């Protein structure tokens, strides 16, 4: 008998009717002869509602208490789903992350899974029981409840699949697979039959929220067969694969974007060793993650330095940078939190020249000004004004003919 781990996201369990539909799908899989472990998210909107309540009490709630609060959404759905299965005559047992020993580090709100003791789940599976596990949560070595970061139920599912050596991990969501870009922005985006781990990792880290980045990392590391499918319609979905040398790969597989960006610039700093460290050191100490960094060519012994951070860290980064500016005697500090990042991703870029120029030409034709550029082996990212996000993504999707299967 094969073992499958399935995960249903917030929209897929967003109402009692939908939870009953998930129960029917699980029963169909059971009848097809599979053993099933199912991971569920909180009902759609519930995690946001919990976070909003916390923010009404404090702008900075204790991370430990925040995790106790936001992990509750998933406890509701595991119980409801188990009840729906029981009502239909199927044995099912629900477990919180802690109850199935999902051990994490103590980094509250973004904890990493360290270990899973799968014995309790195995015992249930051997008795023909459907095991229902709460996504997004675990506990640390001191027994504190932890959560895995937004979208973390994907990671729970993949980690369980790895621990149980499942035959496949199926992520059921509100789209029928991974697309060339977010179909909400480009309605004629194309579903991909497969995408490599490497590309999926880039897409996830550059803002495609269809899979949490850690889920993709985990799947790559532990060789988990990972597939993204629709909860609402039949179909093959998208398989995340290891790169196959013989596979004919398109140059560009997809376009990712991130709306949560902000940039800061410090102008007229001394052009001398140690300055980059003096600027970014305090930013790191304030626990702010820096993404892109650009330093201009020095002029008159001074230079300008620009970097991007997550938009939620913008005010904090600005106040840190203003202090640094005083220490360094910089001319000015400026910033912009209405920017976005658009990225082209594709392993085929390694062997093709001219991608960047096609990209820049297409954006120029629409009058979209590029504020920052960064490249790596399999991606090119540009920062543009927020108002150009949709236009920019659609323009690039067309420029690279991504709606066609044989895209350049
Ligand atoms: P769930 O609640 O099931 O975890 P998410 O909202 O986290 O669902 O992820 C699914 C959403 O991801 C889709 O509705 C879609 O808008 C978005 N998305 C972003 N980029 C892509 C992409 N390249 N392919 C498919 N979906 C994408
Ligand atoms: N409920 C959590 C969230 O909204 C985890 C998840 O859905 O994956 O981020
Ligand atoms: Mg998600």
Tab-separated table of N, CA and C in Angstrom, residues 275-407:
chain	number	residue	atom	x	y	z
A	275	UNK	N	33.160	50.951	5.092
A	275	UNK	CA	31.923	51.733	5.138
A	275	UNK	C	30.691	50.854	4.929
A	276	UNK	N	30.780	49.908	3.995
A	276	UNK	CA	29.637	49.010	3.770
A	276	UNK	C	29.302	48.289	5.074
A	277	UNK	N	30.325	47.887	5.771
A	277	UNK	CA	30.097	47.194	7.038
A	277	UNK	C	29.461	48.135	8.069
A	278	UNK	N	29.958	49.404	8.090
A	278	UNK	CA	29.393	50.356	9.060
A	278	UNK	C	27.917	50.649	8.775
A	279	UNK	N	27.545	50.553	7.492
A	279	UNK	CA	26.145	50.816	7.138
A	279	UNK	C	25.275	49.590	7.431
A	280	UNK	N	25.727	48.422	6.990
A	280	UNK	CA	24.869	47.238	7.100
A	280	UNK	C	24.991	46.509	8.436
A	281	UNK	N	26.098	46.718	9.152
A	281	UNK	CA	26.268	46.076	10.470
A	281	UNK	C	25.084	46.383	11.395
A	282	UNK	N	24.801	47.674	11.628
A	282	UNK	CA	23.693	48.000	12.534
A	282	UNK	C	22.334	47.511	12.024
A	283	UNK	N	22.187	47.421	10.701
A	283	UNK	CA	20.923	46.912	10.138
A	283	UNK	C	20.762	45.429	10.511
A	284	UNK	N	21.839	44.689	10.365
A	284	UNK	CA	21.824	43.271	10.744
A	284	UNK	C	21.575	43.098	12.236
A	285	UNK	N	22.217	43.973	13.034
A	285	UNK	CA	22.041	43.870	14.496
A	285	UNK	C	20.595	44.142	14.891
A	286	UNK	N	19.906	44.946	14.098
A	286	UNK	CA	18.493	45.229	14.389
A	286	UNK	C	17.597	44.112	13.836
A	287	UNK	N	18.239	43.007	13.404
A	287	UNK	CA	17.494	41.851	12.917
A	287	UNK	C	16.715	42.111	11.636
A	288	UNK	N	17.254	43.004	10.807
A	288	UNK	CA	16.592	43.337	9.542
A	288	UNK	C	17.359	42.638	8.423
A	289	UNK	N	16.622	41.885	7.610
A	289	UNK	CA	17.266	41.175	6.515
A	289	UNK	C	17.412	42.088	5.304
A	290	UNK	N	18.599	42.094	4.718
A	290	UNK	CA	18.845	42.921	3.540
A	290	UNK	C	18.819	42.029	2.311
A	291	UNK	N	18.198	42.528	1.243
A	291	UNK	CA	18.126	41.711	0.026
A	291	UNK	C	19.143	42.231	-0.992
A	292	UNK	N	18.748	43.187	-1.838
A	292	UNK	CA	19.694	43.685	-2.852
A	292	UNK	C	20.572	44.782	-2.266
A	293	UNK	N	21.790	44.896	-2.787
A	293	UNK	CA	22.706	45.956	-2.342
A	293	UNK	C	23.378	46.552	-3.568
A	294	UNK	N	23.419	47.871	-3.646
A	294	UNK	CA	24.143	48.520	-4.747
A	294	UNK	C	25.000	49.637	-4.173
A	295	UNK	N	26.264	49.678	-4.601
A	295	UNK	CA	27.089	50.823	-4.229
A	295	UNK	C	27.539	51.502	-5.520
A	296	UNK	N	27.329	52.803	-5.593
A	296	UNK	CA	27.733	53.527	-6.809
A	296	UNK	C	29.250	53.624	-6.902
A	297	UNK	N	29.725	53.918	-8.099
A	297	UNK	CA	31.152	54.167	-8.279
A	297	UNK	C	31.467	55.477	-7.549
A	298	UNK	N	32.568	55.469	-6.783
A	298	UNK	CA	32.899	56.635	-5.979
A	298	UNK	C	33.212	57.883	-6.809
A	299	UNK	N	32.907	59.033	-6.236
A	299	UNK	CA	33.168	60.293	-6.919
A	299	UNK	C	33.555	61.284	-5.815
A	300	UNK	N	34.543	62.110	-5.992
A	300	UNK	CA	35.051	63.073	-4.982
A	300	UNK	C	35.300	62.413	-3.634
A	301	UNK	N	35.722	61.171	-3.647
A	301	UNK	CA	35.990	60.514	-2.354
A	301	UNK	C	34.734	60.116	-1.597
A	302	UNK	N	33.548	60.323	-2.199
A	302	UNK	CA	32.320	59.853	-1.532
A	302	UNK	C	31.539	58.960	-2.494
A	303	UNK	N	30.604	58.219	-1.918
A	303	UNK	CA	29.780	57.335	-2.748
A	303	UNK	C	28.366	57.242	-2.167
A	304	UNK	N	27.453	56.650	-2.940
A	304	UNK	CA	26.075	56.425	-2.471
A	304	UNK	C	25.855	54.923	-2.347
A	305	UNK	N	25.020	54.551	-1.417
A	305	UNK	CA	24.838	53.140	-1.098
A	305	UNK	C	23.341	52.880	-0.947
A	306	UNK	N	22.814	51.917	-1.722
A	306	UNK	CA	21.376	51.628	-1.678
A	306	UNK	C	21.152	50.157	-1.354
A	307	UNK	N	20.134	49.861	-0.551
A	307	UNK	CA	19.791	48.452	-0.298
A	307	UNK	C	18.285	48.311	-0.112
A	308	UNK	N	17.808	47.071	-0.270
A	308	UNK	CA	16.372	46.837	-0.081
A	308	UNK	C	16.132	45.956	1.135
A	309	UNK	N	14.975	46.163	1.752
A	309	UNK	CA	14.556	45.366	2.914
A	309	UNK	C	13.078	45.019	2.739
A	310	UNK	N	12.577	44.141	3.580
A	310	UNK	CA	11.157	43.856	3.572
A	310	UNK	C	10.392	45.116	4.003
A	311	UNK	N	9.260	45.370	3.336
A	311	UNK	CA	8.551	46.627	3.588
A	311	UNK	C	8.172	46.802	5.068
A	312	UNK	N	7.919	45.679	5.751
A	312	UNK	CA	7.528	45.799	7.160
A	312	UNK	C	8.693	46.283	8.024
A	313	UNK	N	9.914	46.208	7.504
A	313	UNK	CA	11.083	46.668	8.269
A	313	UNK	C	11.510	48.083	7.872
A	314	UNK	N	10.752	48.713	6.976
A	314	UNK	CA	11.203	49.989	6.398
A	314	UNK	C	11.445	51.080	7.458
A	315	UNK	N	10.451	51.308	8.319
A	315	UNK	CA	10.603	52.403	9.307
A	315	UNK	C	11.780	52.137	10.248
A	316	UNK	N	11.865	50.870	10.680
A	316	UNK	CA	12.945	50.501	11.595
A	316	UNK	C	14.305	50.721	10.905
A	317	UNK	N	14.417	50.282	9.646
A	317	UNK	CA	15.690	50.415	8.911
A	317	UNK	C	16.017	51.892	8.719
A	318	UNK	N	14.992	52.702	8.453
A	318	UNK	CA	15.208	54.132	8.231
A	318	UNK	C	15.792	54.783	9.481
A	319	UNK	N	15.258	54.427	10.647
A	319	UNK	CA	15.773	55.097	11.844
A	319	UNK	C	17.198	54.624	12.153
A	320	UNK	N	17.495	53.354	11.892
A	320	UNK	CA	18.867	52.864	12.095
A	320	UNK	C	19.816	53.603	11.147
A	321	UNK	N	19.366	53.748	9.879
A	321	UNK	CA	20.234	54.355	8.868
A	321	UNK	C	20.474	55.843	9.152
A	322	UNK	N	19.448	56.506	9.696
A	322	UNK	CA	19.638	57.924	10.025
A	322	UNK	C	20.709	58.114	11.109
A	323	UNK	N	20.721	57.186	12.046
A	323	UNK	CA	21.778	57.246	13.070
A	323	UNK	C	23.149	57.024	12.456
A	324	UNK	N	23.228	56.021	11.560
A	324	UNK	CA	24.508	55.725	10.904
A	324	UNK	C	24.972	56.945	10.106
A	325	UNK	N	24.016	57.613	9.446
A	325	UNK	CA	24.350	58.769	8.612
A	325	UNK	C	25.041	59.853	9.443
A	326	UNK	N	24.554	60.029	10.674
A	326	UNK	CA	25.173	61.035	11.561
A	326	UNK	C	26.604	60.638	11.878
A	327	UNK	N	26.791	59.364	12.239
A	327	UNK	CA	28.133	58.894	12.589
A	327	UNK	C	29.098	59.041	11.412
A	328	UNK	N	28.601	58.718	10.206
A	328	UNK	CA	29.492	58.725	9.034
A	328	UNK	C	29.610	60.105	8.390
A	329	UNK	N	28.812	61.042	8.821
A	329	UNK	CA	28.793	62.360	8.193
A	329	UNK	C	28.241	62.311	6.771
A	330	UNK	N	27.268	61.446	6.542
A	330	UNK	CA	26.684	61.324	5.194
A	330	UNK	C	25.860	62.557	4.854
A	331	UNK	N	25.686	62.783	3.540
A	331	UNK	CA	24.967	63.978	3.108
A	331	UNK	C	23.472	63.866	3.391
A	332	UNK	N	22.903	62.676	3.076
A	332	UNK	CA	21.439	62.563	3.132
A	332	UNK	C	21.017	61.098	3.183
A	333	UNK	N	19.826	60.853	3.716
A	333	UNK	CA	19.248	59.510	3.654
A	333	UNK	C	17.908	59.620	2.951
A	334	UNK	N	17.671	58.774	1.946
A	334	UNK	CA	16.366	58.793	1.280
A	334	UNK	C	15.807	57.370	1.274
A	335	UNK	N	14.533	57.271	0.967
A	335	UNK	CA	13.940	55.926	0.943
A	335	UNK	C	12.655	55.916	0.146
A	336	UNK	N	12.213	54.716	-0.198
A	336	UNK	CA	10.982	54.559	-0.970
A	336	UNK	C	10.379	53.209	-0.601
A	337	UNK	N	9.158	53.232	-0.076
A	337	UNK	CA	8.547	51.941	0.259
A	337	UNK	C	7.396	51.600	-0.667
A	338	UNK	N	7.380	52.230	-1.843
A	338	UNK	CA	6.353	51.880	-2.844
A	338	UNK	C	7.049	51.275	-4.063
A	339	UNK	N	7.886	50.296	-3.798
A	339	UNK	CA	8.584	49.618	-4.902
A	339	UNK	C	8.277	48.119	-4.848
A	340	UNK	N	8.507	47.433	-5.958
A	340	UNK	CA	8.301	45.982	-6.029
A	340	UNK	C	9.463	45.368	-6.798
A	341	UNK	N	9.603	44.066	-6.652
A	341	UNK	CA	10.676	43.363	-7.375
A	341	UNK	C	10.039	42.348	-8.313
A	342	UNK	N	10.474	42.376	-9.558
A	342	UNK	CA	9.980	41.398	-10.552
A	342	UNK	C	11.189	40.586	-11.012
A	343	UNK	N	11.041	39.262	-11.055
A	343	UNK	CA	12.183	38.416	-11.396
A	343	UNK	C	11.837	37.384	-12.464
A	344	UNK	N	12.746	37.211	-13.416
A	344	UNK	CA	12.639	36.134	-14.396
A	344	UNK	C	13.458	34.970	-13.863
A	345	UNK	N	12.902	33.746	-13.930
A	345	UNK	CA	13.604	32.576	-13.409
A	345	UNK	C	13.670	31.490	-14.471
A	346	UNK	N	14.822	30.880	-14.640
A	346	UNK	CA	14.913	29.747	-15.560
A	346	UNK	C	16.311	29.141	-15.589
A	347	UNK	N	16.391	27.826	-15.466
A	347	UNK	CA	17.717	27.191	-15.502
A	347	UNK	C	18.354	27.338	-16.889
A	348	UNK	N	17.510	27.519	-17.926
A	348	UNK	CA	18.031	27.661	-19.287
A	348	UNK	C	18.833	28.940	-19.487
A	349	UNK	N	18.698	29.887	-18.545
A	349	UNK	CA	19.431	31.155	-18.645
A	349	UNK	C	20.936	30.950	-18.633
A	350	UNK	N	21.339	29.852	-17.989
A	350	UNK	CA	22.777	29.548	-17.898
A	350	UNK	C	23.432	29.513	-19.271
A	351	UNK	N	22.686	28.971	-20.239
A	351	UNK	CA	23.302	28.755	-21.544
A	351	UNK	C	22.782	29.707	-22.618
A	352	UNK	N	22.064	30.749	-22.213
A	352	UNK	CA	21.532	31.688	-23.208
A	352	UNK	C	21.928	33.116	-22.883
A	353	UNK	N	22.422	33.808	-23.894
A	353	UNK	CA	22.745	35.228	-23.703
A	353	UNK	C	21.527	36.052	-24.118
A	354	UNK	N	21.537	37.318	-23.798
A	354	UNK	CA	20.527	38.226	-24.341
A	354	UNK	C	19.217	38.288	-23.582
A	355	UNK	N	19.092	37.523	-22.497
A	355	UNK	CA	17.833	37.547	-21.746
A	355	UNK	C	17.641	38.920	-21.105
A	356	UNK	N	18.724	39.422	-20.478
A	356	UNK	CA	18.604	40.711	-19.791
A	356	UNK	C	18.218	41.805	-20.778
A	357	UNK	N	18.838	41.813	-21.974
A	357	UNK	CA	18.526	42.917	-22.889
A	357	UNK	C	17.088	42.817	-23.382
A	358	UNK	N	16.589	41.602	-23.626
A	358	UNK	CA	15.170	41.457	-24.013
A	358	UNK	C	14.273	41.995	-22.892
A	359	UNK	N	14.648	41.683	-21.672
A	359	UNK	CA	13.860	42.130	-20.518
A	359	UNK	C	13.840	43.655	-20.425
A	360	UNK	N	15.012	44.265	-20.525
A	360	UNK	CA	15.099	45.720	-20.351
A	360	UNK	C	14.389	46.447	-21.499
A	361	UNK	N	14.517	45.885	-22.705
A	361	UNK	CA	13.873	46.503	-23.868
A	361	UNK	C	12.348	46.491	-23.692
A	362	UNK	N	11.826	45.348	-23.251
A	362	UNK	CA	10.373	45.228	-23.084
A	362	UNK	C	9.867	46.220	-22.037
A	363	UNK	N	10.601	46.373	-20.948
A	363	UNK	CA	10.171	47.304	-19.890
A	363	UNK	C	10.277	48.751	-20.386
A	364	UNK	N	11.342	49.040	-21.133
A	364	UNK	CA	11.540	50.405	-21.645
A	364	UNK	C	10.391	50.798	-22.577
A	365	UNK	N	9.964	49.836	-23.400
A	365	UNK	CA	8.901	50.114	-24.360
A	365	UNK	C	7.622	50.568	-23.658
A	366	UNK	N	7.421	50.076	-22.433
A	366	UNK	CA	6.227	50.481	-21.666
A	366	UNK	C	6.515	51.684	-20.777
A	367	UNK	N	7.711	52.243	-20.900
A	367	UNK	CA	8.058	53.411	-20.085
A	367	UNK	C	8.248	53.073	-18.612
A	368	UNK	N	8.620	51.823	-18.332
A	368	UNK	CA	8.818	51.430	-16.929
A	368	UNK	C	10.287	51.635	-16.552
A	369	UNK	N	10.510	52.499	-15.594
A	369	UNK	CA	11.875	52.800	-15.181
A	369	UNK	C	12.392	51.720	-14.223
A	370	UNK	N	13.587	51.214	-14.510
A	370	UNK	CA	14.189	50.196	-13.634
A	370	UNK	C	15.030	50.914	-12.581
A	371	UNK	N	14.748	50.645	-11.306
A	371	UNK	CA	15.464	51.351	-10.236
A	371	UNK	C	16.672	50.560	-9.729
A	372	UNK	N	16.570	49.244	-9.762
A	372	UNK	CA	17.709	48.416	-9.339
A	372	UNK	C	17.682	47.129	-10.157
A	373	UNK	N	18.858	46.518	-10.310
A	373	UNK	CA	18.945	45.256	-11.062
A	373	UNK	C	19.828	44.310	-10.271
A	374	UNK	N	19.462	43.046	-10.239
A	374	UNK	CA	20.382	42.068	-9.661
A	374	UNK	C	20.245	40.763	-10.441
A	375	UNK	N	21.360	40.065	-10.623
A	375	UNK	CA	21.302	38.830	-11.409
A	375	UNK	C	22.013	37.709	-10.672
A	376	UNK	N	21.605	36.474	-10.975
A	376	UNK	CA	22.374	35.316	-10.551
A	376	UNK	C	22.297	34.354	-11.716
A	377	UNK	N	22.833	33.143	-11.533
A	377	UNK	CA	22.926	32.217	-12.651
A	377	UNK	C	21.587	31.923	-13.308
A	378	UNK	N	20.535	31.788	-12.493
A	378	UNK	CA	19.249	31.389	-13.084
A	378	UNK	C	18.132	32.413	-12.843
A	379	UNK	N	18.491	33.653	-12.510
A	379	UNK	CA	17.442	34.671	-12.372
A	379	UNK	C	17.955	36.086	-12.673
A	380	UNK	N	17.028	36.934	-13.110
A	380	UNK	CA	17.323	38.367	-13.214
A	380	UNK	C	16.181	39.082	-12.505
A	381	UNK	N	16.516	39.959	-11.568
A	381	UNK	CA	15.484	40.710	-10.848
A	381	UNK	C	15.624	42.185	-11.121
A	382	UNK	N	14.483	42.869	-11.235
A	382	UNK	CA	14.502	44.326	-11.322
A	382	UNK	C	13.567	44.891	-10.263
A	383	UNK	N	13.941	46.061	-9.751
A	383	UNK	CA	13.067	46.782	-8.830
A	383	UNK	C	12.423	47.910	-9.630
A	384	UNK	N	11.097	48.005	-9.542
A	384	UNK	CA	10.375	49.076	-10.249
A	384	UNK	C	9.354	49.690	-9.297
A	385	UNK	N	8.759	50.826	-9.703
A	385	UNK	CA	7.737	51.435	-8.867
A	385	UNK	C	6.529	50.500	-8.759
A	386	UNK	N	5.932	50.516	-7.579
A	386	UNK	CA	4.809	49.627	-7.289
A	386	UNK	C	3.700	49.705	-8.341
A	387	UNK	N	3.460	50.922	-8.861
A	387	UNK	CA	2.339	51.083	-9.800
A	387	UNK	C	2.568	50.314	-11.102
A	388	UNK	N	3.797	49.903	-11.349
A	388	UNK	CA	4.092	49.176	-12.586
A	388	UNK	C	4.101	47.660	-12.424
A	389	UNK	N	3.733	47.167	-11.241
A	389	UNK	CA	3.846	45.721	-11.028
A	389	UNK	C	3.078	44.916	-12.086
A	390	UNK	N	1.775	45.143	-12.173
A	390	UNK	CA	0.948	44.331	-13.087
A	390	UNK	C	1.409	44.499	-14.531
A	391	UNK	N	1.605	45.757	-14.925
A	391	UNK	CA	2.031	46.025	-16.308
A	391	UNK	C	3.380	45.351	-16.589
A	392	UNK	N	4.290	45.471	-15.650
A	392	UNK	CA	5.624	44.894	-15.833
A	392	UNK	C	5.566	43.376	-15.987
A	393	UNK	N	4.809	42.719	-15.121
A	393	UNK	CA	4.744	41.248	-15.171
A	393	UNK	C	4.095	40.807	-16.484
A	394	UNK	N	3.005	41.485	-16.875
A	394	UNK	CA	2.314	41.100	-18.122
A	394	UNK	C	3.203	41.346	-19.333
A	395	UNK	N	3.901	42.464	-19.326
A	395	UNK	CA	4.787	42.796	-20.441
A	395	UNK	C	5.869	41.730	-20.614
A	396	UNK	N	6.455	41.321	-19.495
A	396	UNK	CA	7.523	40.325	-19.583
A	396	UNK	C	6.966	38.955	-19.967
A	397	UNK	N	5.795	38.648	-19.463
A	397	UNK	CA	5.167	37.367	-19.806
A	397	UNK	C	4.983	37.292	-21.326
A	398	UNK	N	4.550	38.408	-21.916
A	398	UNK	CA	4.361	38.449	-23.376
A	398	UNK	C	5.707	38.456	-24.101
A	399	UNK	N	6.648	39.253	-23.601
A	399	UNK	CA	7.931	39.391	-24.303
A	399	UNK	C	8.651	38.041	-24.416
A	400	UNK	N	8.457	37.171	-23.439
A	400	UNK	CA	9.121	35.862	-23.486
A	400	UNK	C	8.164	34.749	-23.905
A	401	UNK	N	6.993	35.126	-24.422
A	401	UNK	CA	5.995	34.152	-24.921
A	401	UNK	C	5.740	33.018	-23.928
A	402	UNK	N	5.595	33.381	-22.670
A	402	UNK	CA	5.464	32.327	-21.664
A	402	UNK	C	4.119	31.601	-21.716
A	403	UNK	N	3.174	32.191	-22.452
A	403	UNK	CA	1.893	31.483	-22.560
A	403	UNK	C	1.970	30.311	-23.534
A	404	UNK	N	3.084	30.217	-24.253
A	404	UNK	CA	3.227	29.096	-25.192
A	404	UNK	C	4.184	28.044	-24.644
A	405	UNK	N	3.797	26.789	-24.824
A	405	UNK	CA	4.565	25.690	-24.228
A	405	UNK	C	6.007	25.645	-24.725
A	406	UNK	N	6.225	26.061	-25.967
A	406	UNK	CA	7.583	25.963	-26.510
A	406	UNK	C	8.333	27.274	-26.327
A	407	UNK	N	7.988	28.004	-25.269
A	407	UNK	CA	8.554	29.346	-25.050
A	407	UNK	C	10.069	29.355	-25.213
